[in-house]
Amino acid sequence: MTTQDRRTPRRRTAVALAVVLAVLGGYIIRLVDIQVVNARDHVADSMEWAFTGTQELYGTRGPIVDEEGQTLASSILLYDCQLDPLLITQTDTHIMAGESEARLWQNVSVDITSITGQTVDEVRDIVSVALAENPKTRFASLKNGVDTEQYRALIDLAPYVQCLPHPARAYPNGAVAGNLVGFVSSDGEALEGLEKQYDDCVASTNGTRRYQQGKDGVIIPGTMHDEAAVDGGTLRLTVNRDLQWYLQQLIAEQTQNMGAQAGAILVYEANTGKVRAAAEYPTVDPNNVTPTESDDRSSRIFRNWFEPGSPFKALAAATLLEAGELSPTSTVVASGFEQFRDGARVRDSFQHPAYAYTLAGVLIDSSNTGISKFSDALPIQTRYDYLKRFGIGDGTGSYPEEQRGLVHAVSDWDAQTAYNTSFGQGLTSTVPELARAYGAIVNGGVKMPFSLVESCTTDDGTVIQPELPQPERVISESTSAQMRTILENVFLQAPYASRVTIPGYRVGGKSGTGEKADPLNGGYMTGVYFTTMVGFAPADAPEFVVVVTLDEPTKETSSAANADAFQKAMAQVLKTYRVMPSTSVPEKLPKFG
């Protein structure tokens, strides 16, 4: 063999080896690319395509609690239960053949009815109808929304009963704060109240579980991959649950006793602006809203406006003291009926001759003519400006779809409006706006930001407090002190004085009857009123403002209809917050000069 012949096989071997090494090197490079360089991308791709089964992982909607952490709304687990019709058929076949000691479907179905409350025919029809449509079906819905006790009893009956959990909303105190808290739908959508307003706080984010399945539907071990759910936060309110419960019983009783259509009590902390109770009748139980009329499923306190009537005389008096250089004993002569310029006419609710009323006396007797004559000394623009400074027409932003009061622009005021606004007609307000305005009057002249919510604590523990406006001075401290004295004398000298007295405490306030507009004929309805009583205590160092309203009381149509409820409500507030009794005596002001 020649040298050339020996070289040829070696050359071929070398070439083949080079080719093999090149191919191997390519595989190695590709392997490094897959497992090292772009490993994460390839893993993600494989996870995307390899997992053929998915399951939603439910997050828990966060609780709503009162100022002390007592639960007003919480989340529980309910279960949707289902049957496996094919397995039922197979089980019964094995039993009949003597191959199984399990129980026949006809016996198990009877046990199911004792747990779910369904009839035997209903339960058996579920399976028979499903098998008639598809003899090999593995699914038939038995009952949704069963509780934990029912769930445990059902799954112990047979292997063909399965239940899947899902979160549901529960309100452990029933109707307590129902109008305020609101409710969610059966699928967890926030529909009303603070549930809706603060859905971003309490709503959860569901996660996903992905996995591989065998052809029989069994999950292949080790293939599960979870994207965790995120639970909702905790919404802490400013209200007190126990006080809320008591006041709801109270306003329900008072509304029915007075034959009114509706009633409400709002408790406002004057020096903080926090709402401690917002009780209403009728109310709603968020656990079952269906029996409740649609108009009663939200808060009338926040969604109704009204002509406030005489309680606005306090706002007019505060404006006069602040801007008009008057005092509580300044006088004006006013009779039971007065005719003003441009044909404007004002009359009192009672006939009387010309009295030399003091400013305090005008509020004590609730004289429309007297406050009109006093207010005539101020430009209407000044009066309008103070109404806005008190927050009338601004709303509070505390409740979804909250109503705002209406104060027309000065350019729209005619002669009659110029006088009517001084005693609460020709404009509207809301209960929260009225409470906040009185808070400013008695709290040293400072209007505090109105609030229903203390904080939201997220799932990771972060505490978020609501953004509120800064406190705003509306009137001076001296004007506030004079107004406290005037309003205390109103409660001391009014015809209903004995009905609003709270032993040991100095109390002040103002009541009124607002006429209701006639939507059909225009003007006002005859003998139909929205009655209001606003009071504060202790009068020498105010801590709380309480507003009581009745919509169209019939057994007593004057504002005195609210007196008993006010007295009991304020007494309970002072007791709940352990407010010390007054140690000083009130200054008595004269009604006449």
XYZ file of C-alpha atoms in Angstrom:
593
model
C 0.000 0.000 0.000
C 1.356 3.313 -0.985
C 1.757 6.265 1.274
C -1.035 8.026 -0.609
C -3.398 5.139 0.035
C -2.694 5.265 3.757
C -3.333 9.034 3.909
C -6.777 8.885 2.334
C -8.565 6.975 5.187
C -6.882 9.138 7.780
C -8.014 12.272 5.956
C -11.579 10.975 5.777
C -11.521 10.116 9.444
C -10.248 13.574 10.305
C -12.937 15.236 8.185
C -15.656 13.094 9.736
C -14.351 13.875 13.214
C -14.308 17.591 12.394
C -17.881 17.417 11.182
C -18.960 15.554 14.301
C -17.156 18.058 16.526
C -18.732 20.972 14.634
C -22.210 19.528 15.032
C -21.534 18.750 18.685
C -20.193 22.260 19.203
C -23.367 23.670 17.672
C -25.491 21.633 20.050
C -23.353 22.752 22.973
C -23.641 26.397 21.969
C -27.414 26.017 21.571
C -27.643 24.215 24.900
C -25.747 27.015 26.646
C -28.046 29.526 24.977
C -31.157 27.680 26.152
C -30.058 26.772 29.656
C -27.850 29.741 30.555
C -28.023 32.797 28.321
C -31.775 32.894 27.658
C -32.889 30.431 30.296
C -35.554 32.700 31.812
C -37.184 33.431 28.477
C -37.310 29.777 27.554
C -38.665 28.764 30.961
C -41.375 31.393 30.593
C -42.240 30.065 27.168
C -42.381 26.527 28.441
C -44.599 27.541 31.344
C -46.883 29.330 28.942
C -47.361 26.347 26.700
C -46.843 23.378 28.995
C -49.528 24.089 31.578
C -52.847 23.160 30.112
C -55.002 23.564 33.227
C -55.823 26.740 35.175
C -57.636 27.543 38.393
C -58.509 30.975 39.762
C -57.137 31.699 43.231
C -59.484 34.004 45.080
C -58.209 36.909 47.133
C -60.165 38.007 50.197
C -62.036 41.315 50.132
C -60.811 43.396 53.032
C -62.932 44.090 56.110
C -64.665 47.338 57.021
C -64.382 48.139 60.720
C -65.557 50.889 63.073
C -63.322 53.310 64.979
C -62.497 50.624 67.565
C -61.853 47.846 65.043
C -65.263 46.180 65.426
C -66.247 44.432 62.199
C -68.999 45.929 60.052
C -68.233 43.974 56.864
C -66.111 40.885 56.369
C -65.456 38.113 53.876
C -66.335 34.450 54.372
C -65.989 31.313 52.265
C -69.025 29.827 50.572
C -68.977 26.794 48.325
C -70.407 25.916 44.925
C -71.191 22.199 44.970
C -71.456 19.913 41.979
C -72.089 16.260 41.109
C -70.313 13.793 38.788
C -73.240 12.059 37.002
C -71.003 9.516 35.221
C -69.378 8.481 38.488
C -72.828 8.171 40.088
C -73.858 5.775 37.307
C -70.645 3.770 37.607
C -70.917 3.579 41.402
C -74.483 2.304 41.296
C -73.450 -0.311 38.698
C -70.662 -1.598 40.965
C -73.031 -1.688 43.937
C -75.657 -3.675 42.035
C -72.943 -6.118 40.912
C -71.817 -6.595 44.500
C -68.461 -5.002 43.771
C -68.851 -2.007 46.090
C -70.159 -1.362 49.580
C -71.000 2.284 48.800
C -74.567 3.575 49.056
C -76.985 3.832 46.153
C -77.664 7.254 44.608
C -81.331 7.057 45.600
C -80.291 6.946 49.254
C -77.531 9.556 48.972
C -79.901 11.955 47.195
C -82.231 11.875 50.211
C -79.356 12.813 52.515
C -78.418 15.692 50.198
C -81.879 17.222 50.511
C -81.643 17.301 54.300
C -78.483 19.407 53.943
C -79.331 21.739 51.066
C -83.065 22.171 51.603
C -83.889 21.034 48.090
C -86.523 18.411 47.342
C -85.624 14.837 46.405
C -87.092 15.312 42.941
C -85.019 18.468 42.390
C -81.776 16.712 43.307
C -82.449 13.580 41.278
C -83.569 15.633 38.274
C -80.220 17.420 38.253
C -78.483 14.122 37.516
C -81.085 12.607 35.208
C -81.289 15.729 33.031
C -77.499 15.964 32.785
C -77.177 12.295 31.762
C -79.964 12.631 29.215
C -78.022 15.435 27.525
C -74.653 13.633 27.750
C -74.343 10.090 29.190
C -70.635 10.638 29.843
C -70.875 14.057 31.508
C -68.742 14.625 34.593
C -70.436 17.809 35.749
C -73.840 18.896 37.069
C -74.336 21.883 39.396
C -75.943 20.869 42.676
C -76.166 24.112 44.644
C -74.129 27.301 44.895
C -73.373 29.340 47.977
C -73.572 26.665 50.674
C -71.881 27.460 53.961
C -68.970 25.622 55.566
C -71.147 23.338 57.678
C -73.181 22.276 54.650
C -70.023 21.825 52.604
C -68.469 19.454 55.130
C -71.637 17.416 55.379
C -71.977 17.128 51.594
C -68.438 15.989 50.786
C -68.695 13.256 53.428
C -71.592 11.635 51.579
C -69.898 10.302 48.452
C -66.859 10.867 46.209
C -69.035 12.155 43.376
C -69.980 15.259 45.419
C -67.376 18.011 45.045
C -67.414 21.642 46.183
C -65.316 24.602 45.091
C -64.767 27.510 47.494
C -65.354 31.154 46.643
C -65.329 34.249 48.867
C -68.556 36.023 49.811
C -69.390 39.168 51.761
C -70.954 39.052 55.214
C -72.243 41.813 57.488
C -72.220 40.366 61.015
C -74.254 43.214 62.536
C -77.008 43.080 59.941
C -78.563 46.479 59.302
C -76.219 48.353 61.664
C -74.666 51.062 59.460
C -76.171 49.287 56.450
C -77.089 52.509 54.638
C -73.588 53.795 55.263
C -71.445 50.721 54.562
C -73.402 49.619 51.491
C -73.176 46.178 49.903
C -71.747 44.109 47.056
C -73.348 41.858 44.461
C -73.257 38.060 44.600
C -70.155 38.104 42.390
C -68.365 40.637 44.583
C -68.997 43.850 42.633
C -69.290 46.880 44.938
C -72.734 48.407 44.392
C -73.444 50.902 47.181
C -72.114 53.013 50.010
C -68.576 52.959 51.317
C -68.095 49.514 49.772
C -68.307 51.351 46.457
C -66.595 54.581 47.482
C -63.525 52.770 48.813
C -63.514 49.726 46.553
C -59.875 50.460 45.689
C -59.002 49.892 49.350
C -60.915 46.700 50.163
C -61.015 44.981 46.757
C -58.765 41.967 46.314
C -56.814 40.850 43.248
C -57.330 37.227 42.265
C -54.393 34.999 41.373
C -54.008 32.026 39.017
C -52.846 28.427 39.448
C -51.553 26.707 36.280
C -50.743 23.033 35.939
C -50.408 20.063 33.597
C -53.117 17.450 33.440
C -53.192 13.880 32.311
C -55.809 12.739 29.827
C -58.018 11.713 32.747
C -57.899 15.229 34.161
C -55.609 14.344 37.070
C -53.065 17.053 37.928
C -49.508 15.873 37.261
C -47.527 16.228 40.515
C -44.895 18.940 40.546
C -46.405 20.918 37.669
C -48.381 23.481 39.659
C -47.334 27.119 39.352
C -49.136 29.802 41.406
C -49.487 33.521 40.851
C -50.663 34.453 44.341
C -53.820 36.435 45.016
C -53.579 39.736 46.891
C -56.064 40.340 49.691
C -57.890 43.651 50.070
C -57.046 46.209 52.732
C -58.848 47.099 55.951
C -61.087 50.176 55.826
C -61.416 51.790 59.247
C -64.344 54.178 59.662
C -64.828 56.995 62.153
C -68.226 55.712 63.318
C -68.821 53.854 66.548
C -70.712 50.579 66.009
C -72.488 50.477 69.378
C -73.560 54.121 69.173
C -74.733 53.536 65.610
C -76.860 50.577 66.736
C -78.505 52.548 69.534
C -79.285 55.554 67.354
C -80.773 53.368 64.619
C -83.213 51.915 67.137
C -83.959 55.414 68.391
C -84.646 57.036 65.028
C -86.760 54.076 63.911
C -88.922 54.491 66.998
C -89.173 58.284 66.653
C -89.975 58.130 62.931
C -92.796 55.669 63.523
C -94.104 57.507 66.580
C -94.329 60.747 64.606
C -95.818 59.122 61.517
C -92.948 60.371 59.353
C -91.756 58.932 56.073
C -88.123 58.810 57.134
C -85.753 59.998 59.819
C -82.036 60.442 60.447
C -79.522 61.243 63.186
C -75.998 62.435 62.417
C -73.345 62.759 65.144
C -70.475 65.079 64.220
C -67.401 65.658 66.389
C -66.969 69.424 66.325
C -63.240 69.678 66.982
C -62.176 66.883 64.596
C -64.845 66.831 61.878
C -65.312 63.067 62.294
C -68.709 61.412 61.987
C -69.388 59.161 64.964
C -72.791 57.895 63.797
C -75.076 58.260 60.789
C -78.317 56.493 61.695
C -81.327 56.290 59.393
C -84.778 54.819 59.070
C -85.715 53.047 56.845
C -82.455 51.168 56.587
C -81.103 48.153 54.715
C -79.570 44.849 55.769
C -76.635 44.364 53.365
C -76.883 40.590 53.859
C -80.203 40.616 52.017
C -81.090 43.802 50.156
C -83.896 42.330 48.045
C -86.779 43.057 50.485
C -85.702 46.718 50.768
C -87.127 49.346 48.423
C -84.487 50.700 46.044
C -84.769 54.239 47.493
C -83.887 52.884 50.941
C -80.741 50.998 49.921
C -78.476 54.032 50.171
C -78.026 56.908 52.605
C -80.667 59.641 52.665
C -78.338 61.597 54.941
C -75.894 62.047 52.084
C -78.169 61.890 49.048
C -81.095 64.081 50.109
C -81.179 67.846 50.150
C -83.839 70.065 51.697
C -84.728 73.642 52.548
C -83.348 73.816 56.083
C -85.589 76.580 57.429
C -84.859 78.157 60.802
C -81.544 76.396 61.616
C -80.059 78.748 58.999
C -80.872 81.705 61.245
C -77.784 80.729 63.226
C -75.640 81.139 60.096
C -77.245 84.519 59.441
C -76.690 85.609 63.058
C -73.038 84.519 62.970
C -72.551 86.507 59.757
C -74.159 89.569 61.355
C -71.959 89.344 64.447
C -68.827 88.824 62.359
C -69.447 91.386 59.629
C -72.114 93.692 60.975
C -70.567 94.924 64.227
C -73.576 93.804 66.253
C -73.908 92.025 69.576
C -76.373 89.405 70.903
C -78.364 92.205 72.537
C -78.551 94.512 69.507
C -82.195 95.241 68.713
C -84.554 95.603 65.786
C -88.310 96.280 65.722
C -90.268 93.561 63.937
C -93.935 92.501 63.876
C -95.537 89.237 62.810
C -95.734 90.459 59.207
C -93.380 92.818 57.404
C -93.388 94.187 53.874
C -90.009 95.168 52.471
C -88.821 97.041 49.427
C -89.657 95.771 45.958
C -92.745 94.036 47.315
C -90.977 91.353 49.350
C -93.109 89.982 52.172
C -92.104 88.022 55.254
C -94.275 86.637 58.022
C -93.647 84.718 61.219
C -95.201 81.382 62.092
C -97.197 83.158 64.823
C -98.939 86.511 64.947
C -97.547 89.202 67.230
C -97.327 92.970 67.480
C -94.129 94.922 66.879
C -91.431 93.735 69.271
C -88.053 95.296 69.941
C -86.259 91.992 69.417
C -82.674 91.404 70.411
C -80.610 89.303 68.022
C -80.762 86.525 70.612
C -84.533 87.001 70.903
C -84.972 86.628 67.143
C -83.419 83.146 67.336
C -85.225 82.223 70.563
C -88.637 83.067 69.054
C -87.441 81.996 65.582
C -88.714 85.221 64.038
C -88.444 85.314 60.243
C -89.237 89.013 60.166
C -86.673 89.793 62.838
C -83.767 87.996 61.133
C -84.819 89.541 57.804
C -84.635 93.046 59.258
C -81.264 92.376 60.858
C -79.886 90.853 57.622
C -81.104 93.802 55.590
C -78.183 95.759 57.044
C -75.635 93.601 55.189
C -74.937 93.487 51.439
C -76.313 90.307 49.913
C -72.891 89.526 48.472
C -71.471 89.424 52.014
C -74.223 87.079 53.127
C -73.652 84.828 50.108
C -69.901 84.767 50.738
C -70.410 83.598 54.330
C -72.829 80.866 53.289
C -70.132 79.533 50.989
C -67.464 79.887 53.678
C -69.632 77.780 55.966
C -69.568 75.139 53.222
C -73.169 75.295 52.050
C -73.405 73.835 48.546
C -69.935 72.258 48.649
C -70.793 68.732 49.773
C -68.252 66.686 51.724
C -66.995 64.123 49.196
C -67.521 61.379 51.774
C -70.145 59.232 50.060
C -70.710 58.066 46.461
C -73.127 60.216 44.474
C -73.459 62.558 47.451
C -75.876 65.443 47.002
C -74.813 69.059 47.449
C -76.851 71.953 48.717
C -77.802 74.703 46.295
C -77.160 78.408 46.830
C -78.016 80.437 43.755
C -75.577 83.081 42.554
C -76.252 86.562 43.902
C -77.132 87.715 40.393
C -80.126 85.372 40.553
C -81.448 86.678 43.885
C -84.627 88.697 43.638
C -85.947 90.814 46.498
C -87.845 87.925 48.080
C -84.855 85.587 47.888
C -82.675 88.172 49.595
C -84.852 87.903 52.702
C -85.841 84.232 52.492
C -82.241 83.041 52.520
C -81.743 84.561 55.965
C -84.225 82.077 57.424
C -83.405 79.025 55.309
C -85.693 79.298 52.296
C -84.794 79.829 48.656
C -81.776 77.557 49.024
C -81.044 73.972 50.016
C -78.562 72.160 52.196
C -77.771 68.627 53.311
C -77.466 67.150 56.788
C -73.640 66.840 56.547
C -73.296 70.445 55.328
C -75.509 71.663 58.167
C -73.585 69.676 60.790
C -70.260 70.985 59.502
C -71.512 74.588 59.488
C -72.728 74.324 63.089
C -69.421 72.708 63.990
C -67.657 75.806 62.681
C -70.019 78.107 64.579
C -69.400 76.475 67.962
C -65.822 75.210 67.503
C -64.131 78.558 67.977
C -65.090 79.568 64.437
C -63.023 76.872 62.646
C -64.608 74.643 59.995
C -63.096 71.169 60.224
C -62.831 68.763 57.277
C -65.741 66.337 57.293
C -64.647 62.697 57.440
C -66.146 59.208 57.588
C -62.919 57.238 57.121
C -59.907 57.005 59.420
C -57.611 54.982 57.190
C -57.028 52.157 54.762
C -54.455 49.562 55.792
C -53.264 47.628 52.748
C -52.424 43.913 52.653
C -48.728 44.670 53.221
C -49.441 46.793 56.307
C -49.165 50.240 54.722
C -51.544 52.715 56.384
C -53.087 55.258 54.013
C -55.082 58.146 55.424
C -57.586 60.040 53.274
C -56.562 63.390 51.864
C -58.692 66.029 53.565
C -58.807 69.813 53.211
C -57.174 71.926 55.864
C -59.251 73.400 58.700
C -60.567 76.829 57.764
C -61.431 79.758 59.992
C -64.882 81.089 59.132
C -65.639 83.398 62.063
C -63.594 84.732 64.964
C -63.335 83.074 68.365
C -65.284 85.938 69.931
C -68.131 85.559 67.427
C -68.160 81.815 68.074
C -68.397 82.421 71.820
C -71.313 84.830 71.346
C -73.105 82.322 69.101
C -72.696 79.566 71.691
C -74.376 81.804 74.235
C -77.219 82.721 71.867
C -77.887 79.114 70.851
C -77.757 77.914 74.440
C -80.428 80.488 75.264
C -82.542 79.174 72.400
C -82.683 75.771 74.083
C -83.148 77.335 77.511
C -86.056 79.599 76.532
C -87.765 77.721 73.696
C -91.225 76.143 74.278
C -89.624 72.687 73.995
C -86.834 73.538 76.496
C -87.792 70.838 78.997
C -87.684 68.183 76.262
C -84.052 68.879 75.291
C -82.609 69.270 78.787
C -79.835 66.826 79.710
C -79.198 66.828 83.469
C -75.687 67.952 84.301
C -74.904 69.348 80.860
C -75.294 72.687 79.152
C -76.850 72.243 75.721
C -77.528 74.653 72.871
C -79.004 74.509 69.398
C -81.726 75.533 66.975
C -84.699 73.804 65.404
C -86.728 74.505 62.314
C -89.415 73.393 59.889
C -88.514 73.558 56.248
C -91.374 73.718 53.788
C -91.385 71.125 51.009
C -91.736 72.084 47.374
C -94.811 70.962 45.440
C -93.402 69.279 42.304
C -96.809 69.234 40.564
C -98.253 72.656 41.243
C -95.202 74.724 42.135
C -94.741 76.617 45.377
C -94.892 74.736 48.671
C -97.134 71.931 49.877
C -99.560 72.923 52.637
C -98.891 71.475 56.079
C -96.001 69.286 54.886
C -92.601 69.863 56.468
C -89.081 68.564 56.793
C -88.258 69.140 60.469
C -84.743 69.600 61.787
C -83.091 70.029 65.165
C -79.384 70.834 65.451
C -77.753 70.939 68.857
C -74.358 70.796 70.534
C -72.955 69.929 73.945
C -71.463 70.789 76.293
C -72.392 74.371 75.409
C -69.484 75.815 77.389
C -66.913 73.555 75.643
C -68.608 71.918 72.633
C -67.482 68.456 71.601
C -70.390 67.085 69.567
C -73.011 68.348 67.146
C -76.128 66.199 66.717
C -78.579 66.702 63.838
C -82.005 65.027 63.929
C -84.327 65.187 60.914
C -87.823 63.877 60.182
C -89.323 63.812 56.712
C -93.012 64.790 56.806
C -93.955 64.009 60.425
C -97.754 63.914 60.826
C -98.473 63.501 64.537
C -96.457 66.608 65.439
C -95.528 68.821 62.515
C -93.408 71.414 64.304
C -89.682 71.023 64.903
C -90.499 69.959 68.454
C -91.240 66.562 66.897
C -87.467 66.031 66.913
C -86.887 67.065 70.523
C -87.241 63.700 72.275
C -84.960 61.939 69.803
C -82.392 64.733 70.054
C -82.325 64.600 73.853
C -81.863 60.823 73.944
C -79.314 60.856 71.131
C -77.139 63.562 72.667
C -77.336 61.957 76.117
C -76.119 58.658 74.652
C -73.295 60.386 72.755
C -72.060 62.094 75.922
C -72.261 58.789 77.780
C -70.481 56.816 75.040
C -67.538 59.211 74.926
C -67.522 59.854 78.669
C -67.822 63.596 78.378
C -67.573 65.293 81.741
C -70.626 67.264 82.970
C -70.596 71.050 82.859
C -69.297 72.877 85.908
C -70.364 76.426 84.949
C -73.745 78.118 84.608
C -75.140 79.679 81.425
C -75.513 83.406 80.795
C -79.145 84.345 80.233
C -79.830 86.743 77.373
C -82.932 88.934 77.019
C -85.354 88.405 74.143
C -86.379 92.047 73.977
C -84.465 95.286 74.199
